[in-house]
């Protein structure tokens, strides 16, 4: 079964295709999926990652760690104020959405909630 979008009017999830249209069986609303998909794709097609203070992050930005972080297997963690250059945004696990290299620690993944844009 294809993943059809829910009805934009009543949010019914049991929509079906009829020729070039998508139809909602509950409210009878009909729409062209390309139009609705293009509008939704512009807003949510690319994930927007924001830092701890609400600035939008992008690949290649420099960020500063805002709170001390413990690092598993290391006697000392990452201190608050540590600058990280050239970040890369990823779709990681457990909210870790930044891939970077920190001097003295190597490659790491960070959460965007513990950094701010420099």
PDB file of N, CA, C and O in Angstrom, residues 40-81:
ATOM      1  N   UNK A  40       3.946  21.070   1.076  1.00  0.00           N
ATOM      2  CA  UNK A  40       4.459  20.456   2.298  1.00  0.00           C
ATOM      3  C   UNK A  40       5.960  20.229   2.179  1.00  0.00           C
ATOM      4  O   UNK A  40       6.692  20.349   3.144  1.00  0.00           O
ATOM      5  N   UNK A  41       6.449  19.906   0.974  1.00  0.00           N
ATOM      6  CA  UNK A  41       7.868  19.646   0.765  1.00  0.00           C
ATOM      7  C   UNK A  41       8.715  20.880   0.967  1.00  0.00           C
ATOM      8  O   UNK A  41       9.840  20.802   1.428  1.00  0.00           O
ATOM      9  N   UNK A  42       8.178  22.050   0.605  1.00  0.00           N
ATOM     10  CA  UNK A  42       8.941  23.273   0.785  1.00  0.00           C
ATOM     11  C   UNK A  42       9.128  23.579   2.267  1.00  0.00           C
ATOM     12  O   UNK A  42      10.183  23.994   2.688  1.00  0.00           O
ATOM     13  N   UNK A  43       8.100  23.342   3.055  1.00  0.00           N
ATOM     14  CA  UNK A  43       8.182  23.659   4.471  1.00  0.00           C
ATOM     15  C   UNK A  43       8.901  22.607   5.281  1.00  0.00           C
ATOM     16  O   UNK A  43       9.608  22.924   6.223  1.00  0.00           O
ATOM     17  N   UNK A  44       8.720  21.337   4.935  1.00  0.00           N
ATOM     18  CA  UNK A  44       9.283  20.294   5.782  1.00  0.00           C
ATOM     19  C   UNK A  44      10.193  19.335   5.019  1.00  0.00           C
ATOM     20  O   UNK A  44      10.585  18.323   5.559  1.00  0.00           O
ATOM     21  N   UNK A  45      10.512  19.621   3.776  1.00  0.00           N
ATOM     22  CA  UNK A  45      11.350  18.726   2.988  1.00  0.00           C
ATOM     23  C   UNK A  45      12.749  18.634   3.556  1.00  0.00           C
ATOM     24  O   UNK A  45      13.330  17.578   3.637  1.00  0.00           O
ATOM     25  N   UNK A  46      13.292  19.752   3.957  1.00  0.00           N
ATOM     26  CA  UNK A  46      14.613  19.776   4.559  1.00  0.00           C
ATOM     27  C   UNK A  46      14.457  20.109   6.029  1.00  0.00           C
ATOM     28  O   UNK A  46      13.813  21.075   6.392  1.00  0.00           O
ATOM     29  N   UNK A  47      15.048  19.294   6.856  1.00  0.00           N
ATOM     30  CA  UNK A  47      14.929  19.486   8.294  1.00  0.00           C
ATOM     31  C   UNK A  47      15.683  20.745   8.723  1.00  0.00           C
ATOM     32  O   UNK A  47      16.829  20.946   8.345  1.00  0.00           O
ATOM     33  N   UNK A  48      15.028  21.578   9.513  1.00  0.00           N
ATOM     34  CA  UNK A  48      15.651  22.793  10.013  1.00  0.00           C
ATOM     35  C   UNK A  48      16.203  22.488  11.401  1.00  0.00           C
ATOM     36  O   UNK A  48      15.475  22.054  12.290  1.00  0.00           O
ATOM     37  N   UNK A  49      17.502  22.700  11.583  1.00  0.00           N
ATOM     38  CA  UNK A  49      18.157  22.441  12.863  1.00  0.00           C
ATOM     39  C   UNK A  49      18.476  23.782  13.505  1.00  0.00           C
ATOM     40  O   UNK A  49      19.100  24.638  12.883  1.00  0.00           O
ATOM     41  N   UNK A  50      18.023  23.958  14.746  1.00  0.00           N
ATOM     42  CA  UNK A  50      18.269  25.210  15.473  1.00  0.00           C
ATOM     43  C   UNK A  50      19.144  24.933  16.681  1.00  0.00           C
ATOM     44  O   UNK A  50      19.077  23.875  17.285  1.00  0.00           O
ATOM     45  N   UNK A  51      19.944  25.938  17.043  1.00  0.00           N
ATOM     46  CA  UNK A  51      20.821  25.793  18.195  1.00  0.00           C
ATOM     47  C   UNK A  51      20.061  26.088  19.489  1.00  0.00           C
ATOM     48  O   UNK A  51      18.842  26.241  19.491  1.00  0.00           O
ATOM     49  N   UNK A  52      20.778  26.176  20.599  1.00  0.00           N
ATOM     50  CA  UNK A  52      20.157  26.347  21.916  1.00  0.00           C
ATOM     51  C   UNK A  52      19.409  27.668  22.059  1.00  0.00           C
ATOM     52  O   UNK A  52      18.487  27.765  22.859  1.00  0.00           O
ATOM     53  N   UNK A  53      19.784  28.683  21.284  1.00  0.00           N
ATOM     54  CA  UNK A  53      19.119  29.984  21.394  1.00  0.00           C
ATOM     55  C   UNK A  53      18.189  30.271  20.222  1.00  0.00           C
ATOM     56  O   UNK A  53      17.616  31.354  20.151  1.00  0.00           O
ATOM     57  N   UNK A  54      18.023  29.333  19.303  1.00  0.00           N
ATOM     58  CA  UNK A  54      17.064  29.472  18.218  1.00  0.00           C
ATOM     59  C   UNK A  54      17.634  29.881  16.878  1.00  0.00           C
ATOM     60  O   UNK A  54      16.882  30.086  15.932  1.00  0.00           O
ATOM     61  N   UNK A  55      18.941  29.995  16.743  1.00  0.00           N
ATOM     62  CA  UNK A  55      19.545  30.322  15.448  1.00  0.00           C
ATOM     63  C   UNK A  55      19.531  29.085  14.560  1.00  0.00           C
ATOM     64  O   UNK A  55      19.788  27.978  15.020  1.00  0.00           O
ATOM     65  N   UNK A  56      19.254  29.271  13.276  1.00  0.00           N
ATOM     66  CA  UNK A  56      19.239  28.165  12.330  1.00  0.00           C
ATOM     67  C   UNK A  56      20.677  27.797  11.969  1.00  0.00           C
ATOM     68  O   UNK A  56      21.479  28.659  11.625  1.00  0.00           O
ATOM     69  N   UNK A  57      20.987  26.506  12.067  1.00  0.00           N
ATOM     70  CA  UNK A  57      22.335  26.013  11.750  1.00  0.00           C
ATOM     71  C   UNK A  57      22.357  25.438  10.340  1.00  0.00           C
ATOM     72  O   UNK A  57      21.347  24.938   9.852  1.00  0.00           O
ATOM     73  N   UNK A  58      23.517  25.495   9.710  1.00  0.00           N
ATOM     74  CA  UNK A  58      23.694  24.881   8.400  1.00  0.00           C
ATOM     75  C   UNK A  58      25.085  24.243   8.337  1.00  0.00           C
ATOM     76  O   UNK A  58      25.932  24.499   9.195  1.00  0.00           O
ATOM     77  N   UNK A  59      25.305  23.434   7.315  1.00  0.00           N
ATOM     78  CA  UNK A  59      26.596  22.771   7.150  1.00  0.00           C
ATOM     79  C   UNK A  59      27.714  23.795   7.024  1.00  0.00           C
ATOM     80  O   UNK A  59      27.572  24.808   6.348  1.00  0.00           O
ATOM     81  N   UNK A  60      28.840  23.541   7.697  1.00  0.00           N
ATOM     82  CA  UNK A  60      29.996  24.408   7.614  1.00  0.00           C
ATOM     83  C   UNK A  60      30.037  25.517   8.650  1.00  0.00           C
ATOM     84  O   UNK A  60      31.007  26.259   8.724  1.00  0.00           O
ATOM     85  N   UNK A  61      28.987  25.656   9.459  1.00  0.00           N
ATOM     86  CA  UNK A  61      28.963  26.692  10.495  1.00  0.00           C
ATOM     87  C   UNK A  61      29.957  26.371  11.603  1.00  0.00           C
ATOM     88  O   UNK A  61      30.377  25.232  11.784  1.00  0.00           O
ATOM     89  N   UNK A  62      30.302  27.408  12.362  1.00  0.00           N
ATOM     90  CA  UNK A  62      31.095  27.237  13.582  1.00  0.00           C
ATOM     91  C   UNK A  62      30.159  27.432  14.760  1.00  0.00           C
ATOM     92  O   UNK A  62      29.317  28.328  14.746  1.00  0.00           O
ATOM     93  N   UNK A  63      30.308  26.581  15.768  1.00  0.00           N
ATOM     94  CA  UNK A  63      29.452  26.658  16.946  1.00  0.00           C
ATOM     95  C   UNK A  63      30.304  26.630  18.198  1.00  0.00           C
ATOM     96  O   UNK A  63      31.469  26.236  18.165  1.00  0.00           O
ATOM     97  N   UNK A  64      29.694  27.051  19.309  1.00  0.00           N
ATOM     98  CA  UNK A  64      30.348  27.033  20.611  1.00  0.00           C
ATOM     99  C   UNK A  64      29.512  26.174  21.549  1.00  0.00           C
ATOM    100  O   UNK A  64      28.286  26.312  21.588  1.00  0.00           O
ATOM    101  N   UNK A  65      30.150  25.302  22.298  1.00  0.00           N
ATOM    102  CA  UNK A  65      29.455  24.452  23.272  1.00  0.00           C
ATOM    103  C   UNK A  65      29.027  25.326  24.448  1.00  0.00           C
ATOM    104  O   UNK A  65      29.843  26.073  24.995  1.00  0.00           O
ATOM    105  N   UNK A  66      27.741  25.272  24.848  1.00  0.00           N
ATOM    106  CA  UNK A  66      27.239  26.171  25.884  1.00  0.00           C
ATOM    107  C   UNK A  66      27.246  25.563  27.285  1.00  0.00           C
ATOM    108  O   UNK A  66      27.090  26.280  28.263  1.00  0.00           O
ATOM    109  N   UNK A  67      27.404  24.240  27.387  1.00  0.00           N
ATOM    110  CA  UNK A  67      27.497  23.634  28.718  1.00  0.00           C
ATOM    111  C   UNK A  67      28.508  22.499  28.686  1.00  0.00           C
ATOM    112  O   UNK A  67      28.770  21.921  27.634  1.00  0.00           O
ATOM    113  N   UNK A  68      29.089  22.212  29.830  1.00  0.00           N
ATOM    114  CA  UNK A  68      30.101  21.159  29.927  1.00  0.00           C
ATOM    115  C   UNK A  68      29.471  19.809  29.603  1.00  0.00           C
ATOM    116  O   UNK A  68      28.369  19.507  30.043  1.00  0.00           O
ATOM    117  N   UNK A  69      30.177  19.016  28.824  1.00  0.00           N
ATOM    118  CA  UNK A  69      29.676  17.712  28.400  1.00  0.00           C
ATOM    119  C   UNK A  69      30.609  16.612  28.880  1.00  0.00           C
ATOM    120  O   UNK A  69      31.824  16.732  28.771  1.00  0.00           O
ATOM    121  N   UNK A  70      30.028  15.548  29.407  1.00  0.00           N
ATOM    122  CA  UNK A  70      30.819  14.386  29.792  1.00  0.00           C
ATOM    123  C   UNK A  70      31.021  13.533  28.553  1.00  0.00           C
ATOM    124  O   UNK A  70      30.118  13.354  27.753  1.00  0.00           O
ATOM    125  N   UNK A  71      32.218  12.993  28.419  1.00  0.00           N
ATOM    126  CA  UNK A  71      32.542  12.142  27.282  1.00  0.00           C
ATOM    127  C   UNK A  71      32.878  10.762  27.814  1.00  0.00           C
ATOM    128  O   UNK A  71      33.772  10.615  28.646  1.00  0.00           O
ATOM    129  N   UNK A  72      32.171   9.779  27.338  1.00  0.00           N
ATOM    130  CA  UNK A  72      32.375   8.411  27.782  1.00  0.00           C
ATOM    131  C   UNK A  72      33.787   7.950  27.427  1.00  0.00           C
ATOM    132  O   UNK A  72      34.236   8.094  26.302  1.00  0.00           O
ATOM    133  N   UNK A  73      34.511   7.426  28.403  1.00  0.00           N
ATOM    134  CA  UNK A  73      35.858   6.930  28.178  1.00  0.00           C
ATOM    135  C   UNK A  73      36.943   7.985  28.273  1.00  0.00           C
ATOM    136  O   UNK A  73      38.100   7.701  28.011  1.00  0.00           O
ATOM    137  N   UNK A  74      36.565   9.189  28.639  1.00  0.00           N
ATOM    138  CA  UNK A  74      37.552  10.254  28.767  1.00  0.00           C
ATOM    139  C   UNK A  74      37.509  10.801  30.191  1.00  0.00           C
ATOM    140  O   UNK A  74      36.430  11.038  30.729  1.00  0.00           O
ATOM    141  N   UNK A  75      38.678  11.003  30.811  1.00  0.00           N
ATOM    142  CA  UNK A  75      38.670  11.513  32.186  1.00  0.00           C
ATOM    143  C   UNK A  75      38.130  12.942  32.282  1.00  0.00           C
ATOM    144  O   UNK A  75      37.546  13.328  33.283  1.00  0.00           O
ATOM    145  N   UNK A  76      38.326  13.720  31.247  1.00  0.00           N
ATOM    146  CA  UNK A  76      37.785  15.076  31.247  1.00  0.00           C
ATOM    147  C   UNK A  76      36.829  15.198  30.067  1.00  0.00           C
ATOM    148  O   UNK A  76      37.026  14.593  29.016  1.00  0.00           O
ATOM    149  N   UNK A  77      35.821  15.980  30.242  1.00  0.00           N
ATOM    150  CA  UNK A  77      34.838  16.150  29.182  1.00  0.00           C
ATOM    151  C   UNK A  77      35.151  17.353  28.311  1.00  0.00           C
ATOM    152  O   UNK A  77      36.264  17.868  28.292  1.00  0.00           O
ATOM    153  N   UNK A  78      34.149  17.806  27.611  1.00  0.00           N
ATOM    154  CA  UNK A  78      34.274  19.000  26.783  1.00  0.00           C
ATOM    155  C   UNK A  78      33.800  20.180  27.607  1.00  0.00           C
ATOM    156  O   UNK A  78      32.693  20.167  28.147  1.00  0.00           O
ATOM    157  N   UNK A  79      34.651  21.195  27.730  1.00  0.00           N
ATOM    158  CA  UNK A  79      34.321  22.357  28.557  1.00  0.00           C
ATOM    159  C   UNK A  79      33.370  23.286  27.822  1.00  0.00           C
ATOM    160  O   UNK A  79      33.387  23.365  26.590  1.00  0.00           O
ATOM    161  N   UNK A  80      32.564  24.002  28.590  1.00  0.00           N
ATOM    162  CA  UNK A  80      31.699  25.024  28.014  1.00  0.00           C
ATOM    163  C   UNK A  80      32.580  26.095  27.388  1.00  0.00           C
ATOM    164  O   UNK A  80      33.614  26.467  27.941  1.00  0.00           O
ATOM    165  N   UNK A  81      32.202  26.578  26.229  1.00  0.00           N
ATOM    166  CA  UNK A  81      32.993  27.582  25.531  1.00  0.00           C
ATOM    167  C   UNK A  81      33.916  27.014  24.478  1.00  0.00           C
ATOM    168  O   UNK A  81      34.567  27.766  23.765  1.00  0.00           O
TER     169      UNK A  81
END
